[in-house]
Short mmCIF file of C-alpha atoms in Angstrom, two decimals:
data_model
loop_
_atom_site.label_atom_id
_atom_site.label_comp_id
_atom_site.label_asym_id
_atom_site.label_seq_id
_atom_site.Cartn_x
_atom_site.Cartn_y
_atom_site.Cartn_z
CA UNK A 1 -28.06 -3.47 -23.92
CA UNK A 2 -29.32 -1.09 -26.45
CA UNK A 3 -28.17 2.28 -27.05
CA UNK A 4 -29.51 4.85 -29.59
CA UNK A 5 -27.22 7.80 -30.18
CA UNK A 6 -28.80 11.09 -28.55
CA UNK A 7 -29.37 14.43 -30.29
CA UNK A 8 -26.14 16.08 -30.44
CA UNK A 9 -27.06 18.99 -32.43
CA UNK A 10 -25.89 21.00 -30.01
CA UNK A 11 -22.67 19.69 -30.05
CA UNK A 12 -22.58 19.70 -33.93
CA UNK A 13 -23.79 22.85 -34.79
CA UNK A 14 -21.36 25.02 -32.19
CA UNK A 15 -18.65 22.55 -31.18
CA UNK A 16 -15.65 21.99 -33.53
CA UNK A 17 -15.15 19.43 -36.01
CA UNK A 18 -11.83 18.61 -33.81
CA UNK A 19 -13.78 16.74 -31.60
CA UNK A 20 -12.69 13.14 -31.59
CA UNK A 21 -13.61 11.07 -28.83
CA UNK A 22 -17.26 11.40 -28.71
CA UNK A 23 -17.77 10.46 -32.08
CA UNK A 24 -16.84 6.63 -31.18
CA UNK A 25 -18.40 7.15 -28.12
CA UNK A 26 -21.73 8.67 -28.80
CA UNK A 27 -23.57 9.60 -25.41
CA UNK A 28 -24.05 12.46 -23.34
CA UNK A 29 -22.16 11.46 -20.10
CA UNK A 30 -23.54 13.08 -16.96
CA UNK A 31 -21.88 11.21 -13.63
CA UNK A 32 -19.34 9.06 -12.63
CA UNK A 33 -18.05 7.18 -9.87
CA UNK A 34 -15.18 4.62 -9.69
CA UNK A 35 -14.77 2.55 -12.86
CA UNK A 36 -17.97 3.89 -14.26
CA UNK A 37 -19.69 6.12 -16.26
CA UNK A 38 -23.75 7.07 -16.45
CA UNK A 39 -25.13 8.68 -19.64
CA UNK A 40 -28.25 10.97 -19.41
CA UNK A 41 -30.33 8.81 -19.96
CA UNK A 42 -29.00 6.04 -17.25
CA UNK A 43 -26.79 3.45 -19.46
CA UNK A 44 -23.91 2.57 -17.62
CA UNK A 45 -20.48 2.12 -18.83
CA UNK A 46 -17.10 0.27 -17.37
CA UNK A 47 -14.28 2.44 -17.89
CA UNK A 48 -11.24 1.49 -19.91
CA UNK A 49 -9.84 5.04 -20.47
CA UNK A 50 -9.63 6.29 -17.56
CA UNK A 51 -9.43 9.72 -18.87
CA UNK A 52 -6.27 8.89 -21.27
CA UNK A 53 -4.84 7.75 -18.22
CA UNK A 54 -5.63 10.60 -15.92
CA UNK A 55 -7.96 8.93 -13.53
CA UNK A 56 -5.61 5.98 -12.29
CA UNK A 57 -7.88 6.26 -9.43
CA UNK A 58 -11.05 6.07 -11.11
CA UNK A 59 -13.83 8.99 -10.84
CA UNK A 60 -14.73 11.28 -7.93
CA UNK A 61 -12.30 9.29 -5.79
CA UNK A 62 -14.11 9.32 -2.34
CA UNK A 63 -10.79 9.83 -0.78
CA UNK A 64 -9.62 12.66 -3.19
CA UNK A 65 -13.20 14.50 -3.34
CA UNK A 66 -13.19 14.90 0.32
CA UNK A 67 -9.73 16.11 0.03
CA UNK A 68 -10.92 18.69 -2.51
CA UNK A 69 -14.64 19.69 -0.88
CA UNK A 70 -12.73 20.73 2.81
CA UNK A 71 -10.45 22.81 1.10
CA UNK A 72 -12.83 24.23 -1.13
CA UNK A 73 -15.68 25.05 1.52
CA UNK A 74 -12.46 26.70 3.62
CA UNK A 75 -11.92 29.00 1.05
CA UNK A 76 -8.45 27.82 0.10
CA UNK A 77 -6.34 29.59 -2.49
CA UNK A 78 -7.55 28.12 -5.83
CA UNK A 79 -4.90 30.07 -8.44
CA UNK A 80 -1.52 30.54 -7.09
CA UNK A 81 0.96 31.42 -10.24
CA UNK A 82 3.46 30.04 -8.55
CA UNK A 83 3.36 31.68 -5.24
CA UNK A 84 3.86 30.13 -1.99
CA UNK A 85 0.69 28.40 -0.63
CA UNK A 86 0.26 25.78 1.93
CA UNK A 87 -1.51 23.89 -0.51
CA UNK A 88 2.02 23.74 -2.48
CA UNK A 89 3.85 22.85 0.18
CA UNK A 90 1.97 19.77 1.34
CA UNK A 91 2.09 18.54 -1.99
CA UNK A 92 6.32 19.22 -1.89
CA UNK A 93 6.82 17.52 1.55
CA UNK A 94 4.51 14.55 0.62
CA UNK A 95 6.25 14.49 -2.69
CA UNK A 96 9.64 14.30 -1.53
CA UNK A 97 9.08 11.89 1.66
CA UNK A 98 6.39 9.31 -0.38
CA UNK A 99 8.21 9.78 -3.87
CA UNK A 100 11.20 11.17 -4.46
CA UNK A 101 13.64 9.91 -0.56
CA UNK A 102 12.64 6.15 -1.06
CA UNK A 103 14.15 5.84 -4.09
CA UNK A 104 16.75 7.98 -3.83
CA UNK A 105 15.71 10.38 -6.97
CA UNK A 106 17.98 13.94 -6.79
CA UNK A 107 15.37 15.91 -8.40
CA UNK A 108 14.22 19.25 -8.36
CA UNK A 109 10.55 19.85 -9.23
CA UNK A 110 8.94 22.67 -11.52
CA UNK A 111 5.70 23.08 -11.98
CA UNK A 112 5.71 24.40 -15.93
CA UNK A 113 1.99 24.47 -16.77
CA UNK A 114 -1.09 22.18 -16.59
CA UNK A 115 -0.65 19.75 -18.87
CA UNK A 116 1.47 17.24 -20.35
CA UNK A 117 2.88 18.72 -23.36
CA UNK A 118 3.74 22.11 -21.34
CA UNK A 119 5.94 19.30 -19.18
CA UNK A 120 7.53 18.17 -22.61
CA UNK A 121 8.28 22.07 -23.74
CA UNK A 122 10.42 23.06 -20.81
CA UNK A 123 12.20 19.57 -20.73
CA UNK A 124 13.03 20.15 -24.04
CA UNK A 125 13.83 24.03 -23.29
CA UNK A 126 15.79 23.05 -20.47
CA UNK A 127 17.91 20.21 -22.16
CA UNK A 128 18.70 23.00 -25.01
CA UNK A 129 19.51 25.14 -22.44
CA UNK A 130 21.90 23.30 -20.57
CA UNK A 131 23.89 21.47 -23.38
CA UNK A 132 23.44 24.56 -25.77
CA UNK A 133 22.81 22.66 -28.29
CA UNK A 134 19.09 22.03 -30.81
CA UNK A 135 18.62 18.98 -31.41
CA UNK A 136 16.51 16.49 -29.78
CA UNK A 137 16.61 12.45 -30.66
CA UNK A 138 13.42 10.91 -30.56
CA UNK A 139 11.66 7.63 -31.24
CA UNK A 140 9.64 6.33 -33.94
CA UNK A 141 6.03 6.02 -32.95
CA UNK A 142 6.44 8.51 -30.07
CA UNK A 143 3.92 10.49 -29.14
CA UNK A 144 4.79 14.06 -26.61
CA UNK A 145 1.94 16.68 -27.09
CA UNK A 146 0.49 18.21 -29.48
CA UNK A 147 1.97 21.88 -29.06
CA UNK A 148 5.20 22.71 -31.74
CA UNK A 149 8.23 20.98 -30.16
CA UNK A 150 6.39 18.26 -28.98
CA UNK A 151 4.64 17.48 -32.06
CA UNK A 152 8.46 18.07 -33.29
CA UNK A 153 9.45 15.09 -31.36
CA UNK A 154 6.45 12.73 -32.22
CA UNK A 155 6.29 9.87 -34.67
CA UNK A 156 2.22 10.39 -35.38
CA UNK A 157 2.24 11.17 -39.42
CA UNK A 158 -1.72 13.07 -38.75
CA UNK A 159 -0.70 14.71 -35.46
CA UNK A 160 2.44 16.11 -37.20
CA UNK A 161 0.96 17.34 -40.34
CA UNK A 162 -1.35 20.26 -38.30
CA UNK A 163 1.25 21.90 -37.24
CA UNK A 164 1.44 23.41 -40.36
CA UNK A 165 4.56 24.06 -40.59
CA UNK A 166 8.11 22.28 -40.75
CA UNK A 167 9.00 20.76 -37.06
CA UNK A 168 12.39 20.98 -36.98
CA UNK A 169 15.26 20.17 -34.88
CA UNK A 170 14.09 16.76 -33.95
CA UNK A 171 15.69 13.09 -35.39
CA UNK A 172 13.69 9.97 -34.68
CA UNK A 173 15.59 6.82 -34.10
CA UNK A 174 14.23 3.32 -34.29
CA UNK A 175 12.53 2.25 -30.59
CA UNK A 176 13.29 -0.74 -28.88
CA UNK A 177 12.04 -4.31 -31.81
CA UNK A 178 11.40 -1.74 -34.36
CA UNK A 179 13.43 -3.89 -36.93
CA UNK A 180 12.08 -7.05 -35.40
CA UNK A 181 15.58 -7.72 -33.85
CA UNK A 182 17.22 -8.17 -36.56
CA UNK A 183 19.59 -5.38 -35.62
CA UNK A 184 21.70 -4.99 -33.43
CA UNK A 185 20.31 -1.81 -30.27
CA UNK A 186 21.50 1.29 -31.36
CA UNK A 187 23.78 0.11 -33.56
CA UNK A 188 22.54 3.28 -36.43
CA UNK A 189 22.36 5.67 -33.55
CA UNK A 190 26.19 4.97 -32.70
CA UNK A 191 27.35 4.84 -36.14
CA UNK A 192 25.71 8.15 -36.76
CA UNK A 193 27.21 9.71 -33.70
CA UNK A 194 30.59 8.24 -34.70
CA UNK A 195 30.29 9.77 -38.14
CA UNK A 196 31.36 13.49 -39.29
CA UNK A 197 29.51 13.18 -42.14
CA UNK A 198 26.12 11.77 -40.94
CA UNK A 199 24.17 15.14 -40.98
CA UNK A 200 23.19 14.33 -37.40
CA UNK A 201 23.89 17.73 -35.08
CA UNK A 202 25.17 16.70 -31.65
CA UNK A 203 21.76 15.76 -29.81
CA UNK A 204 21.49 17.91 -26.43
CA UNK A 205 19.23 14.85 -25.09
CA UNK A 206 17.17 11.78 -25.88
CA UNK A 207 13.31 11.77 -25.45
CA UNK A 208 11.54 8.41 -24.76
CA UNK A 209 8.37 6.79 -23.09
CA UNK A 210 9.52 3.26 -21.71
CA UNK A 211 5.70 2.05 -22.95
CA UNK A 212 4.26 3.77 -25.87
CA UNK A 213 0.78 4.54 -25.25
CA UNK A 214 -0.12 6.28 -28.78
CA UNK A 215 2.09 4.38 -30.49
CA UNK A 216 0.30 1.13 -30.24
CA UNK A 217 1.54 0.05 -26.60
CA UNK A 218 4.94 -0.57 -27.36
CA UNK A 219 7.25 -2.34 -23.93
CA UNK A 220 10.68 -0.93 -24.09
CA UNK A 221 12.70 -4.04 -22.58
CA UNK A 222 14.69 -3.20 -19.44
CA UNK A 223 17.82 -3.66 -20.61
CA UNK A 224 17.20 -1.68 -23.98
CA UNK A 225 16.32 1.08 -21.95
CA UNK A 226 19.70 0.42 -19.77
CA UNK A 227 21.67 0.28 -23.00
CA UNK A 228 19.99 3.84 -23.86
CA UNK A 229 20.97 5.56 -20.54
CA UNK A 230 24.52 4.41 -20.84
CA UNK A 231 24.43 5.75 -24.46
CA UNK A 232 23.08 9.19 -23.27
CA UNK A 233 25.70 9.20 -20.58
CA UNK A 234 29.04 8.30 -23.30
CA UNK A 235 28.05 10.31 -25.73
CA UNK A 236 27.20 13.61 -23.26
CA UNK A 237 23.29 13.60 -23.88
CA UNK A 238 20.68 14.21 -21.58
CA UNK A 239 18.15 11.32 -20.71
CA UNK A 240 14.46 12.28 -20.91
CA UNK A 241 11.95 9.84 -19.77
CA UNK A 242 7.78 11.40 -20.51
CA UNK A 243 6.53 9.39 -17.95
CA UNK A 244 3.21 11.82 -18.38
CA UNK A 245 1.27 8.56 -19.36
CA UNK A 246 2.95 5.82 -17.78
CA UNK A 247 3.95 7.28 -14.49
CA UNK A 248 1.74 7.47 -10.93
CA UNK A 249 1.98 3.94 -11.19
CA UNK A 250 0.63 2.83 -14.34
CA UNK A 251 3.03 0.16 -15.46
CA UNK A 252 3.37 -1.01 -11.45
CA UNK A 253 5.98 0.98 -9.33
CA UNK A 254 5.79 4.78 -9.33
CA UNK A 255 7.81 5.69 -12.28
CA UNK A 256 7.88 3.37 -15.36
CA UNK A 257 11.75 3.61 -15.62
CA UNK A 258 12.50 1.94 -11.75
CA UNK A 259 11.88 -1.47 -13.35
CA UNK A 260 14.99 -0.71 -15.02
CA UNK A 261 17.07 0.97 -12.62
CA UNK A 262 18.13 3.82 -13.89
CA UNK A 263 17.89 7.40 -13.36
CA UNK A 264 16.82 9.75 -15.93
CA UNK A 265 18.59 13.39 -15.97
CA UNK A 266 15.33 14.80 -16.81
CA UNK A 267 11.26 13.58 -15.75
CA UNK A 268 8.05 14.53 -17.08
CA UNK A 269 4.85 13.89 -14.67
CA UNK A 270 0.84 14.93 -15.18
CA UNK A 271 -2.17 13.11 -16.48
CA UNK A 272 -2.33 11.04 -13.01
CA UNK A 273 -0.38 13.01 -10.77
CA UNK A 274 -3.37 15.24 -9.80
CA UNK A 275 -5.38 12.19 -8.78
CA UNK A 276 -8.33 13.58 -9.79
CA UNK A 277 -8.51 14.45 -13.38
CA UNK A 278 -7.50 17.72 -12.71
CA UNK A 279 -4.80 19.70 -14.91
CA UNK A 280 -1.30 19.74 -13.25
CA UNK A 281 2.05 18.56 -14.34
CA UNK A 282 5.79 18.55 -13.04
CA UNK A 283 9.03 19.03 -15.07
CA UNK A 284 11.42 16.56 -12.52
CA UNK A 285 15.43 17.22 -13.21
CA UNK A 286 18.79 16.67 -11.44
CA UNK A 287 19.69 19.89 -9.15
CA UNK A 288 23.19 20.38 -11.25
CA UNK A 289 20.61 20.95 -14.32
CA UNK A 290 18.68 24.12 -12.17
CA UNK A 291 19.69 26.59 -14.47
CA UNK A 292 16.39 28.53 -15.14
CA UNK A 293 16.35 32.33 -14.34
CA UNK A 294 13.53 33.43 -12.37
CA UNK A 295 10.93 33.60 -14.95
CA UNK A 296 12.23 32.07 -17.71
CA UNK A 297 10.00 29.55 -18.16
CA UNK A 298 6.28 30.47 -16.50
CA UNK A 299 3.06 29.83 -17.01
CA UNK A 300 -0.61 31.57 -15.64
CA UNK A 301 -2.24 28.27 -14.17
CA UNK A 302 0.74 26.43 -13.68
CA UNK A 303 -0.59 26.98 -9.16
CA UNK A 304 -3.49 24.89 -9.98
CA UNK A 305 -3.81 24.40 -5.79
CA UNK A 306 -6.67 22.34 -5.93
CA UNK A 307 -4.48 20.04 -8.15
CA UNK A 308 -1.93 19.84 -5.13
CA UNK A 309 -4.46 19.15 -2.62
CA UNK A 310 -5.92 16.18 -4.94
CA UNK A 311 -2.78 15.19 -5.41
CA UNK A 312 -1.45 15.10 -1.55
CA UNK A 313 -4.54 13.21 -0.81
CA UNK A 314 -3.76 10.38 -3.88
CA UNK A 315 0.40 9.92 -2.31
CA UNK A 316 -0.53 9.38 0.99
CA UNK A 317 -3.95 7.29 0.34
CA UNK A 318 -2.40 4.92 -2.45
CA UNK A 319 1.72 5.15 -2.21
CA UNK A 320 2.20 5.75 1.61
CA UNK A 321 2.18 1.69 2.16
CA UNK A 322 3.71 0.56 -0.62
CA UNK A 323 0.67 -1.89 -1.80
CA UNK A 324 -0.31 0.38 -4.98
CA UNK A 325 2.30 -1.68 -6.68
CA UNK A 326 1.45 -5.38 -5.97
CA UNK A 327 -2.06 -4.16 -6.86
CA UNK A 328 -1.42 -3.30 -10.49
CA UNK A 329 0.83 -6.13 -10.81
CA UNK A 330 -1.85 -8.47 -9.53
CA UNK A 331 -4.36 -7.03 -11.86
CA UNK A 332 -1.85 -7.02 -14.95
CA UNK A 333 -1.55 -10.46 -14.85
CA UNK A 334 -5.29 -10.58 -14.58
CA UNK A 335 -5.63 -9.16 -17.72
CA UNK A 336 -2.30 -10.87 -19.53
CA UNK A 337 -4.08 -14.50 -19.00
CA UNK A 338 -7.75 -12.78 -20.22
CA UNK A 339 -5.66 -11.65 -23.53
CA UNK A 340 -3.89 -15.10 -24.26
CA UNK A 341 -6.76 -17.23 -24.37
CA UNK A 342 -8.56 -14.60 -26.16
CA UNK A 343 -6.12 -14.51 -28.80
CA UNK A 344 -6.03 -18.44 -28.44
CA UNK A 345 -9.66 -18.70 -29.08
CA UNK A 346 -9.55 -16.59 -32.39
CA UNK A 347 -6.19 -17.28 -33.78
CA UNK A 348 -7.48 -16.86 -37.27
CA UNK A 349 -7.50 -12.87 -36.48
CA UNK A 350 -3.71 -12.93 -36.20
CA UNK A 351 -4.23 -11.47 -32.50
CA UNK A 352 -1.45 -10.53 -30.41
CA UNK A 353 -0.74 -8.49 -27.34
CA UNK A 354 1.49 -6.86 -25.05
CA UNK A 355 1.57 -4.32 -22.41
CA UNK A 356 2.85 -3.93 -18.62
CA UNK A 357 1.02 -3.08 -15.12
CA UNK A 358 -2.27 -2.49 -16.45
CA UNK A 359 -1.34 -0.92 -19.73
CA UNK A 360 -2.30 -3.20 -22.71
CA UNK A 361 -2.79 -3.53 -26.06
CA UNK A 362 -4.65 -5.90 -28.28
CA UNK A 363 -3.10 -5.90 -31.64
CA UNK A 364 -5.29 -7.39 -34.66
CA UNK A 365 -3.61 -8.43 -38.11
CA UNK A 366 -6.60 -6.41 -39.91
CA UNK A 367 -6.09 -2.77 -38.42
CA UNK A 368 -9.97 -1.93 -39.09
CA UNK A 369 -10.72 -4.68 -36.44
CA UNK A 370 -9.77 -2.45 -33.24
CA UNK A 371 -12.30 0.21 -34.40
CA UNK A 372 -14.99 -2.44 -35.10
CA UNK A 373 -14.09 -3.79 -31.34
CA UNK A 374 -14.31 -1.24 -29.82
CA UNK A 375 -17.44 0.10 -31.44
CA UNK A 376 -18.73 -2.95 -30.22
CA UNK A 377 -17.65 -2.67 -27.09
CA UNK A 378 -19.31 0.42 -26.43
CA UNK A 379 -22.63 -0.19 -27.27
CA UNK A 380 -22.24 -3.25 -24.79
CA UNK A 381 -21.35 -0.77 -22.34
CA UNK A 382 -17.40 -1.00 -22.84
CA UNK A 383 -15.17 2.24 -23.07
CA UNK A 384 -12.17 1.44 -25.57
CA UNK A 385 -9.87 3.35 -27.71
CA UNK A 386 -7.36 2.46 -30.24
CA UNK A 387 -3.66 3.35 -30.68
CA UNK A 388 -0.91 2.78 -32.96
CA UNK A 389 -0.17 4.04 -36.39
CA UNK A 390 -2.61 2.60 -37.84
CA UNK A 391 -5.18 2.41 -35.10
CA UNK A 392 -4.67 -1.21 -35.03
CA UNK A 393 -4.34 -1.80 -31.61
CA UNK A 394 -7.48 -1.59 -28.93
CA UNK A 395 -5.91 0.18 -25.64
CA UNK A 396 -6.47 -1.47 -22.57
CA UNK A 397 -6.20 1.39 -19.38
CA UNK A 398 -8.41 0.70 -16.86
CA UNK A 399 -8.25 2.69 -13.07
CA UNK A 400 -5.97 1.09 -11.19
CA UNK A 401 -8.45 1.40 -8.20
CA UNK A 402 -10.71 -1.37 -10.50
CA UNK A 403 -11.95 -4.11 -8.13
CA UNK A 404 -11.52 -7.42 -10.00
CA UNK A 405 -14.78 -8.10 -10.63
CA UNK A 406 -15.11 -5.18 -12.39
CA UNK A 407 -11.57 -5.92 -14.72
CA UNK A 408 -13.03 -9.69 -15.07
CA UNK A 409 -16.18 -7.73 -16.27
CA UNK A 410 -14.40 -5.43 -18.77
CA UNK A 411 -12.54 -8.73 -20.04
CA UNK A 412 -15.55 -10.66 -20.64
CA UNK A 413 -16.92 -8.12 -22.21
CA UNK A 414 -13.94 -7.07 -24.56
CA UNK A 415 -14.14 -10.86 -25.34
CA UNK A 416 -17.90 -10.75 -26.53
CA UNK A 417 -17.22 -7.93 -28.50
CA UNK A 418 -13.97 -9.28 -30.37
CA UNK A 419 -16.21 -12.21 -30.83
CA UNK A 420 -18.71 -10.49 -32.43
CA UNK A 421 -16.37 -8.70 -35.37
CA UNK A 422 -15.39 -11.89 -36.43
#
């Protein structure tokens, strides 16, 4: 199809130059349902955002809206603080019972703001806290938030540079194939543990996403992220896993760390956990690590009830029978055979991929390529974003509620437009 670009003036003359995601997407989106999205003007649009990874359920969720609608239209407590509500509590029980007692997790659950990077802040508060101690290892190509000691623990070179100021207390270490395996896991991180005169400050905890999203889809291998735990644990660390992007079932079970059996001291939840696109995140942690005062750590919207409710309705619709999990696993390898023979078709563009669940990334050996795919893709009616460094990797994150018609759709289309740039 053919799309000409609406008048955005409005946008442009009042909005802020900030704005990022419309200008590779340039439509004025007015409904959605599912996998899709309608412009104004009736173009329609298959979904491979999924709001960053907030709507692993797609849009307007029939099952979630009703959810939302009967406790609106009963006048149900919409802002909370963090009050008692019955709204709160149904999201607790369900929580604990669906969640948390299958698979044996021993954490206690605060609710520290709305979004993600308010979950990263009191992790890293509380880790500080516990340990009394600054600093905070992170990863290269990590990506936390955008608020100060999250952008103090992300790899992004542009993201870091508006803070505008030095982010400090933070020490990157290189994540799991960084140097292409040629050395040995960990082996600098030990050595600069072992060493009184490394410069490196006793870390109070590690921070790490077992897939990088922003950082270009990088896969943490299970056993790397095994090896890290046990570090943490020797060395008197705490483990943080952000699972803001990557949890509620993205990569395939609940949390992206159970493929790898371990058990992080500390959690961070949002994006998906809502089930509905709206804001609401969790800071998860071992009950021997409950050391807040009451108050310490607080937040005006962090009772966003209508998030609980959403939420409620998503755990016992989609985790309740256990299936959610074979589902994105089905669909994963779905779109793992789409991506080899697409890169086996154009091998000239020094393709490659990787990803987990149905998080993937298409990497091209030209970085402008992902851009020029995924401008293509959208005026065939394809959302795509890039990630990585260098933007040189188109993001694959479709609902995990798509049918497979629809992902087979997507594919074909992703194909057409990688076809097109070349």
């Amino acid at each position: 199809m053919t799309i000409t670009p609406p008048a955005l003036s409005v946008f442009e003359s009042l909005e802020s130059e900030v704005r990022s995601y419309c200008r590779g997407w340039p439509a004025v989106f007015d409904r959605a349902q599912g996998a899709r999205l309608t412009d104004e003007d009736g173009h329609s649009y298959l979904d491979f955002f999924a709001g960053a990874g907030s709507l692993n359920y797609g849009h307007n969720n029939p099952v979630l809206k009703r959810a939302l609608l009967d406790y609106i239209e009963r006048d149900g407590i919409t802002h909370g603080l963090d009050m008692a509500t019955t709204a709160k509590r149904a999201f607790l029980e369900t929580f604990q019972n669906v969640i948390l007692r299958p698979r044996d997790l021993p954490y206690k659950v605060m609710f520290p703001g709305p979004t993600g990077t308010n979950a990263v802040e009191a992790a890293l508060k509380l880790a500080r806290k516990v340990k009394g101690r600054e600093s905070i290892v992170s990863f290269t190509n990590a990506f936390h938030g955008m608020s100060l000691g999250s952008l103090a623990v992300t790899g992004n070179a542009f993201k870091r540079a508006g803070a505008g100021i030095p982010l400090v207390h933070g020490t990157p270490m290189p994540f799991d194939n960084y140097l292409d395996g040629r050395v040995p896991d960990f082996l600098w991180f030990e050595r600069l543990l072992e060493d009184q005169g490394s410069g490196l400050n006793k870390p109070a905890a590690v921070i790490v996403e077992t897939v990088q999203g922003e950082g270009g889809i990088n896969v943490a291998r299970a056993e790397w992220l095994r090896a890290l735990a046990d570090l943490c644990r020797r060395r008197d660390m705490l483990l943080i896993v952000d699972d803001i992007q990557m949890g509620c079932g993205r990569t395939g079970a609940f949390f992206s760390f159970e493929e790898a059996g371990i058990v992080p001291d500390i959690v961070t939840v949002s994006k998906s956990i809502s089930g509905y696109g709206l804001p609401l995140s969790l800071c998860l942690f071992k009950g021997e690590l409950d050391v807040w005062e009451p108050g310490e750590h607080n937040g005006t919207f962090r009772g966003n009830n209508p998030a609980f409710v959403t939420a409620t309705a998503a755990l016992d619709a989609y985790w309740a029978d256990g299936q959610m999990e074979k589902h994105t696993l089905a669909r994963g390898e779905q779109v793992e055979q789409a991506l080899l023979a697409l890169c086996a078709e154009h091998t000239r563009l020094g393709a490659s991929y990787r990803g987990r669940g149905l998080v993937w990334g298409l990497e091209f050996a030209d970085p402008a390529r992902a851009s020029e795919v995924c401008a293509r893709a959208f005026e065939l009616g394809l959302l795509l974003e890039t990630s990585g460094p260098q933007s040189e990797v188109v993001k694959l994150l479709p609902p995990l509620t798509i049918t497979p018609e629809e992902l087979d759709e997507g594919l074909r289309t992703l194909a057409r437009a990688v076809a097109a740039t070349v």
